[in-house]
mmCIF file of C-alpha atoms in Angstrom:
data_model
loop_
_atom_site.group_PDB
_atom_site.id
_atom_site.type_symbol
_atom_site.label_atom_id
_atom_site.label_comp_id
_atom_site.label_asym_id
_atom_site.label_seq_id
_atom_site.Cartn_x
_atom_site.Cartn_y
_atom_site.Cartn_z
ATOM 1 C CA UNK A 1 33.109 -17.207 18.570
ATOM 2 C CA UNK A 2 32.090 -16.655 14.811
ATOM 3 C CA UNK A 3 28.664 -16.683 13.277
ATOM 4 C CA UNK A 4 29.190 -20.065 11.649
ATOM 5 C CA UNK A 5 30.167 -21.694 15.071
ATOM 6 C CA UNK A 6 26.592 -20.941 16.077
ATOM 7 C CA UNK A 7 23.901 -23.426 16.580
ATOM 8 C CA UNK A 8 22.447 -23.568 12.931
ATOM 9 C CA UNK A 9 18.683 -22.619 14.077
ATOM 10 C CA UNK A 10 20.303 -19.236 15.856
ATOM 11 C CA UNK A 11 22.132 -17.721 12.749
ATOM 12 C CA UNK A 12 20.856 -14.627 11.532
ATOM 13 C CA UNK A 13 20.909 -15.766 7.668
ATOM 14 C CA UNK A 14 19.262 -19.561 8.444
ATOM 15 C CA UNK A 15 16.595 -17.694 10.936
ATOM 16 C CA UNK A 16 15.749 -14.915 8.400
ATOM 17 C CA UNK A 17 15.440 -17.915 5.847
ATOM 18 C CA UNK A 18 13.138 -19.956 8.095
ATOM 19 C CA UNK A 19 11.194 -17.526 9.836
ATOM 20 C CA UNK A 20 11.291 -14.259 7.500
ATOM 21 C CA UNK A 21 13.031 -11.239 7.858
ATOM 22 C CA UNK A 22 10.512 -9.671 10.649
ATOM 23 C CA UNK A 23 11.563 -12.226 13.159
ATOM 24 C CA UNK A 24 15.182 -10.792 13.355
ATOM 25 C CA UNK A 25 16.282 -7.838 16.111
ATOM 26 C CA UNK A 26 17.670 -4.724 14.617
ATOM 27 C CA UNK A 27 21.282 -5.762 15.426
ATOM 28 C CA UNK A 28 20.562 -8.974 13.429
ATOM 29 C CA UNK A 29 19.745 -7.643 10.706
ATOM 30 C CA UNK A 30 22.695 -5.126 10.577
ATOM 31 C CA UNK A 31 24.862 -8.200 10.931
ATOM 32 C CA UNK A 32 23.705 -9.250 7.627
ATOM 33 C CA UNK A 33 25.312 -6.703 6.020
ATOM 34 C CA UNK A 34 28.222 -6.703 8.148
ATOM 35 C CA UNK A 35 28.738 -10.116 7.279
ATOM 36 C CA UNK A 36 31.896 -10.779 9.604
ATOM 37 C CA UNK A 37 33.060 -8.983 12.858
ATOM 38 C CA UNK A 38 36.116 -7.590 13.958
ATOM 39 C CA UNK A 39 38.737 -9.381 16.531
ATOM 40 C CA UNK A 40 37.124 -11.117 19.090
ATOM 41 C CA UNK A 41 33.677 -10.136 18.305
ATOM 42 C CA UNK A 42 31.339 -11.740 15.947
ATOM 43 C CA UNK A 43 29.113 -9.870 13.504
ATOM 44 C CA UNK A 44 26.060 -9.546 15.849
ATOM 45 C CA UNK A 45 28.214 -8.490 19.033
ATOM 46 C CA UNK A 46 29.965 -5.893 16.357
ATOM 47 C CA UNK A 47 26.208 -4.465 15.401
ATOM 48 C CA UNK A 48 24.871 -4.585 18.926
ATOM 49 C CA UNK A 49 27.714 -1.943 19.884
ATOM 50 C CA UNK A 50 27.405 0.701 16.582
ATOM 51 C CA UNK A 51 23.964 0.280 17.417
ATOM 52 C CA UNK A 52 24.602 1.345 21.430
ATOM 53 C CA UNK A 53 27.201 3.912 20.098
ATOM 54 C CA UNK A 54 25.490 5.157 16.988
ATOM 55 C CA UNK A 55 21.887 3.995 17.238
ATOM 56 C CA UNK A 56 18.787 3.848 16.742
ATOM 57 C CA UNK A 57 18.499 1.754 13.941
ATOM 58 C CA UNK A 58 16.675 4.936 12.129
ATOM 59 C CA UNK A 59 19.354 7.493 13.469
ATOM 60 C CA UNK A 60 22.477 5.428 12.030
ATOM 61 C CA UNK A 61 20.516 4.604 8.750
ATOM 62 C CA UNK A 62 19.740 8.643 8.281
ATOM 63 C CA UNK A 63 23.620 8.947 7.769
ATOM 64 C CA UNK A 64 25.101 9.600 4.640
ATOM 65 C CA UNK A 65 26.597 6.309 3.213
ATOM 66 C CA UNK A 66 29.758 8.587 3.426
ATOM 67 C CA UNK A 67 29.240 9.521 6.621
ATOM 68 C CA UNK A 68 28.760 5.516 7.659
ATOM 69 C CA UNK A 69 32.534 4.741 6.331
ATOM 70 C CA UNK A 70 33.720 6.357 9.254
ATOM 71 C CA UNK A 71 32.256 3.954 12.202
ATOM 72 C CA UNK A 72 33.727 1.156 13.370
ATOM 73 C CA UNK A 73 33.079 -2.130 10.915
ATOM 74 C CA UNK A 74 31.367 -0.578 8.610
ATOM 75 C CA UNK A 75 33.656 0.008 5.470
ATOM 76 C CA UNK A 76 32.810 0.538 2.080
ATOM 77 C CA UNK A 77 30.987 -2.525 1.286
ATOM 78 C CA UNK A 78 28.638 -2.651 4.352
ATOM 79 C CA UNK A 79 27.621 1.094 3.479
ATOM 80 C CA UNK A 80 27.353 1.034 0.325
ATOM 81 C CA UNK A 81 24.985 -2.141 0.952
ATOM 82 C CA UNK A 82 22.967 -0.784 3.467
ATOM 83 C CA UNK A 83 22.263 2.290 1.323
ATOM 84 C CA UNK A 84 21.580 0.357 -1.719
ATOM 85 C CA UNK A 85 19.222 -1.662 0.820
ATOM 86 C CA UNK A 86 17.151 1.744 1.842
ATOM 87 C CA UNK A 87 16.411 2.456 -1.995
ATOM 88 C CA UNK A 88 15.653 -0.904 -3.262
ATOM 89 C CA UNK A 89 13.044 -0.447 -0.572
ATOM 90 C CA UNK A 90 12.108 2.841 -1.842
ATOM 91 C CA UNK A 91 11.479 1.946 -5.348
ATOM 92 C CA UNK A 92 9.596 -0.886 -4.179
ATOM 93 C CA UNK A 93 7.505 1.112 -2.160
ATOM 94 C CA UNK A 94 7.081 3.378 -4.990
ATOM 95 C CA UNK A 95 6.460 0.934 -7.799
ATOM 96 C CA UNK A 96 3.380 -0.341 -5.878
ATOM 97 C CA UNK A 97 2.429 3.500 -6.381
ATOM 98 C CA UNK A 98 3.309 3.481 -10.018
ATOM 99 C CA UNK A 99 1.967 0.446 -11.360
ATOM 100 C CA UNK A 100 -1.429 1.673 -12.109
ATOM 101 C CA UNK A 101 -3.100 0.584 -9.292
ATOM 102 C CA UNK A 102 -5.741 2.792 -7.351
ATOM 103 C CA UNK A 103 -4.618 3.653 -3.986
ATOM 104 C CA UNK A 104 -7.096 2.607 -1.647
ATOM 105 C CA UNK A 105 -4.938 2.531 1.684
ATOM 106 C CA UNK A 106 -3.895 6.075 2.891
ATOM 107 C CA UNK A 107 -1.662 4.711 5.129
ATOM 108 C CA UNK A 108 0.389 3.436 2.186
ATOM 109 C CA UNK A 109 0.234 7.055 0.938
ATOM 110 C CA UNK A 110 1.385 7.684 3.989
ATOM 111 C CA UNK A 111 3.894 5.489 4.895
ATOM 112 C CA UNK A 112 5.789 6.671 0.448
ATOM 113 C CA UNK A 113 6.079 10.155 2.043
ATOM 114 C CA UNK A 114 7.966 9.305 5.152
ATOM 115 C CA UNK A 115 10.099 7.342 3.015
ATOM 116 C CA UNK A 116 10.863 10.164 1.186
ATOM 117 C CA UNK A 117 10.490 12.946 3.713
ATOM 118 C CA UNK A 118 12.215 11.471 6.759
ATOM 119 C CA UNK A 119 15.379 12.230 8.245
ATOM 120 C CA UNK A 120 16.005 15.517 5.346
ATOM 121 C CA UNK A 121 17.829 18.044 7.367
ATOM 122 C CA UNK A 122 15.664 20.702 6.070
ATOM 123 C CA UNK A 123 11.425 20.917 4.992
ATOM 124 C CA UNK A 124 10.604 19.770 2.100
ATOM 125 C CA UNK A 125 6.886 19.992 1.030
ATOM 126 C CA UNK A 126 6.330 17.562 -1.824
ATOM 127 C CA UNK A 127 2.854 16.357 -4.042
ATOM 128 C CA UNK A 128 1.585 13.201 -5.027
ATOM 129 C CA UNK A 129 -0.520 13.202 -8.389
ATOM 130 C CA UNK A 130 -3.594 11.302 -8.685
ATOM 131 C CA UNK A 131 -5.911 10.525 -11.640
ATOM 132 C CA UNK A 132 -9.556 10.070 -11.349
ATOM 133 C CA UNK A 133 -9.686 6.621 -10.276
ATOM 134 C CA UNK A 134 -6.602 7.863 -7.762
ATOM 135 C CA UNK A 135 -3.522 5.944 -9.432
ATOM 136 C CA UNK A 136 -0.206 7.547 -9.056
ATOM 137 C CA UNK A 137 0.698 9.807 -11.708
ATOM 138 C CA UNK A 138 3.824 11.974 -10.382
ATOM 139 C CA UNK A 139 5.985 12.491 -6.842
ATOM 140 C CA UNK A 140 7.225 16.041 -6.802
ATOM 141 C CA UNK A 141 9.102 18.314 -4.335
ATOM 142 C CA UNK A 142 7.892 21.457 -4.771
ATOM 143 C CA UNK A 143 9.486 23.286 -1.933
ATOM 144 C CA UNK A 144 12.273 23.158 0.180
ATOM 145 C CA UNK A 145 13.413 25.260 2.861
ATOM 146 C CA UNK A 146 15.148 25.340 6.226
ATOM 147 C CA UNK A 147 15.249 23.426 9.445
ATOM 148 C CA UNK A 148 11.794 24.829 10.714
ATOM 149 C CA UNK A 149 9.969 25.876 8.006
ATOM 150 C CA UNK A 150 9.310 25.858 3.605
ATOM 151 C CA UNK A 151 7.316 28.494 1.901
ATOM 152 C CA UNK A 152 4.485 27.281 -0.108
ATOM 153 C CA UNK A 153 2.904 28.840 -3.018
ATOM 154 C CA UNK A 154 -0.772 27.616 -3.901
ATOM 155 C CA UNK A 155 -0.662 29.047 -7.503
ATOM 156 C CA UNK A 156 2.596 26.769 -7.890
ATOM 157 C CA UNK A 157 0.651 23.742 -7.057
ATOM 158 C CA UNK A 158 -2.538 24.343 -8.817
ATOM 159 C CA UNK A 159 0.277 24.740 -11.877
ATOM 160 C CA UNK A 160 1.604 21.154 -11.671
ATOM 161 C CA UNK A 161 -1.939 19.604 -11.144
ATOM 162 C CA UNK A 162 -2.891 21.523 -14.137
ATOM 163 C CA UNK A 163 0.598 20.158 -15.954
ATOM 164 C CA UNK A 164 -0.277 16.506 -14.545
ATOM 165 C CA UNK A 165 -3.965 16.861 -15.558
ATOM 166 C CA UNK A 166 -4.310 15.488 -12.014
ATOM 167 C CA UNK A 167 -7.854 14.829 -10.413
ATOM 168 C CA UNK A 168 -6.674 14.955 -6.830
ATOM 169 C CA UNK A 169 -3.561 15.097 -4.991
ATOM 170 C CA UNK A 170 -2.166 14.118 -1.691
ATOM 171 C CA UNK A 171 0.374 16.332 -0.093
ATOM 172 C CA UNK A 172 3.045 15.874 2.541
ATOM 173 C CA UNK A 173 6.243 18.110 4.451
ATOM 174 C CA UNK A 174 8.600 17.332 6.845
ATOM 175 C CA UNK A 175 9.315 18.420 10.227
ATOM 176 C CA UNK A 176 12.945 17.855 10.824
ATOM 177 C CA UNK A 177 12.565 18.342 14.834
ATOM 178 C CA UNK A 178 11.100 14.904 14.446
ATOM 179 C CA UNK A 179 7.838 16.681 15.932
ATOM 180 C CA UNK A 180 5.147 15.357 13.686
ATOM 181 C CA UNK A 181 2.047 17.134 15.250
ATOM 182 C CA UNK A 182 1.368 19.924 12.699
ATOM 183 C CA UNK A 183 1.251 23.523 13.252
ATOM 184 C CA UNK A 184 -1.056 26.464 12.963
ATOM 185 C CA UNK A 185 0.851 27.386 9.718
ATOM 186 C CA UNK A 186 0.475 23.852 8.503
ATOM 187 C CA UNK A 187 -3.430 23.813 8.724
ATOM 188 C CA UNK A 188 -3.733 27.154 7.247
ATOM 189 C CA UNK A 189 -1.941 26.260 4.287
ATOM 190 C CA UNK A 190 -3.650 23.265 3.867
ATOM 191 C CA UNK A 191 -6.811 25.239 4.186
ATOM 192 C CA UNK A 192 -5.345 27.630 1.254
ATOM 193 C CA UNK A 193 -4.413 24.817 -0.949
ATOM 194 C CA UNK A 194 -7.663 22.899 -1.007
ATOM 195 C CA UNK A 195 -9.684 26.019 -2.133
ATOM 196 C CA UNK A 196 -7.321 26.956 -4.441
ATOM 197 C CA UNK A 197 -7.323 23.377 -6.015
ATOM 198 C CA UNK A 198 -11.127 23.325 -5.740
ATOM 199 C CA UNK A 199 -11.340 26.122 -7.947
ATOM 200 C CA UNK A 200 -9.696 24.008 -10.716
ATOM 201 C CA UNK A 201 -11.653 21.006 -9.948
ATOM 202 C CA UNK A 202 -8.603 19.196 -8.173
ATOM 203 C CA UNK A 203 -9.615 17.116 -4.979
ATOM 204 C CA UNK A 204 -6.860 18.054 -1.470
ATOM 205 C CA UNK A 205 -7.062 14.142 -0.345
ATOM 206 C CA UNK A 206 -4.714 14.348 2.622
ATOM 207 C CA UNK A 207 -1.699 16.313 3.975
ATOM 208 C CA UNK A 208 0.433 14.286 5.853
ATOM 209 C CA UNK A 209 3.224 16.054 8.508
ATOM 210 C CA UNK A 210 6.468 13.305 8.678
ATOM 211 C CA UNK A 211 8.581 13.251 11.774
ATOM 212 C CA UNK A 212 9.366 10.537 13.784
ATOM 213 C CA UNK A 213 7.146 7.783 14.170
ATOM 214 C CA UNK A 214 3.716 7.548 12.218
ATOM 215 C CA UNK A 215 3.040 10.754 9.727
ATOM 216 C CA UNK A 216 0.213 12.319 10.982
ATOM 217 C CA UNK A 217 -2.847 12.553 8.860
ATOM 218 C CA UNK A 218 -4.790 15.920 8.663
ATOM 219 C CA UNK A 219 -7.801 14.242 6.859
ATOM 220 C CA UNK A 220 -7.565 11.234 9.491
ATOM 221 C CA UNK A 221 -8.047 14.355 12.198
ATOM 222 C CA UNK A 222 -10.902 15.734 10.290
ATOM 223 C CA UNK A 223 -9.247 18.861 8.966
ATOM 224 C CA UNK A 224 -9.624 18.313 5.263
#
């Protein structure tokens, strides 16, 4: 049975119209982009099993759209859609960032870095420029390292606040073990990085560790 032999209030497309995007399951939604299925299975039958073979939604989507052309009903097209999908929401994320707005919410902050951050297979420790009236200036990746762990130098950062003519900055890494709690190493670095930016007059708003899940917030625990 095909999509369009559905009941017209059960589609996927008429639904998402109706009822927004949010009302959809995961396997819905991948059926979008599928747009057909193969023999004898319609779109949403041929998501529901990548999804049980391949899945989490989040695990298959970490893929390289390469990597994607090689499971089952998902060819060029779908891949290339589904990737250009992931940074349309990226830039949207990010233009809300870049528009000159102050950024009031921290969990927006938040949320930008995991964007960026999650599913790298190695750290990367990256900085988020601020003005005085905290409106996004720059996103940088200042470090990058290996699967458990990215040296940072304080004197780096207190450069490219200096080259930003930042007046605070929000800072975030990755744990690729999907372990978002952060370390002993993590809070001591943080530790080092806000006196070294106080010294310069340069305000350490947050460090946020991205795994899976929520990023944890270091100045939501009280450690900033």
């Amino acid at each position: 049975m095909k999509l369009r032999d559905w009941p017209c209030e059960e589609r996927p497309r008429e639904r998402l119209l109706r009822h927004g995007a949010a009302t959809l399951s995961d396997a819905e939604l991948l059926a979008i982009f599928l747009g057909s299925g193969s023999r004898g299975h319609d779109a949403v039958a041929q998501a529901r099993g990548v999804l049980a073979e391949h899945g989490p939604l989040r695990a298959l989507l970490d893929r390289p759209a390469q990597a994607l052309l090689d499971l089952p009903g998902l060819g060029p097209a779908s891949a290339c859609r589904l990737h250009a999908a992931l940074e349309l929401g990226n830039r949207h994320l990010a233009g809300a960032l870049e528009r000159g707005e102050a950024l009031t919410d921290p969990a927006r902050a938040g949320e930008y870095f995991a964007r960026r951050l999650r599913g790298l297979p190695h750290e990367v420790f990256a900085c988020l420029f601020l003005d005085t009236r905290h409106r996004a200036l720059a996103f940088e990746e200042l470090f990058r390292g290996t699967i458990d762990g990215a040296e940072v130098h304080p004197r780096e950062v207190v450069r490219r606040c200096l080259a930003h003519n930042a007046a605070a900055v929000i800072i975030g890494h990755n744990h690729p073990s999907g372990v978002s709690e952060p370390s002993a190493a993590d809070r001591a670095v943080t530790a080092r990085l806000r006196e070294a930016l106080a010294l310069v007059d340069v305000r350490l708003l947050d460090h946020f560790v991205v795994g899976d899940g929520a990023p944890c917030s270091m100045a939501a625990r009280g450690w900033l």
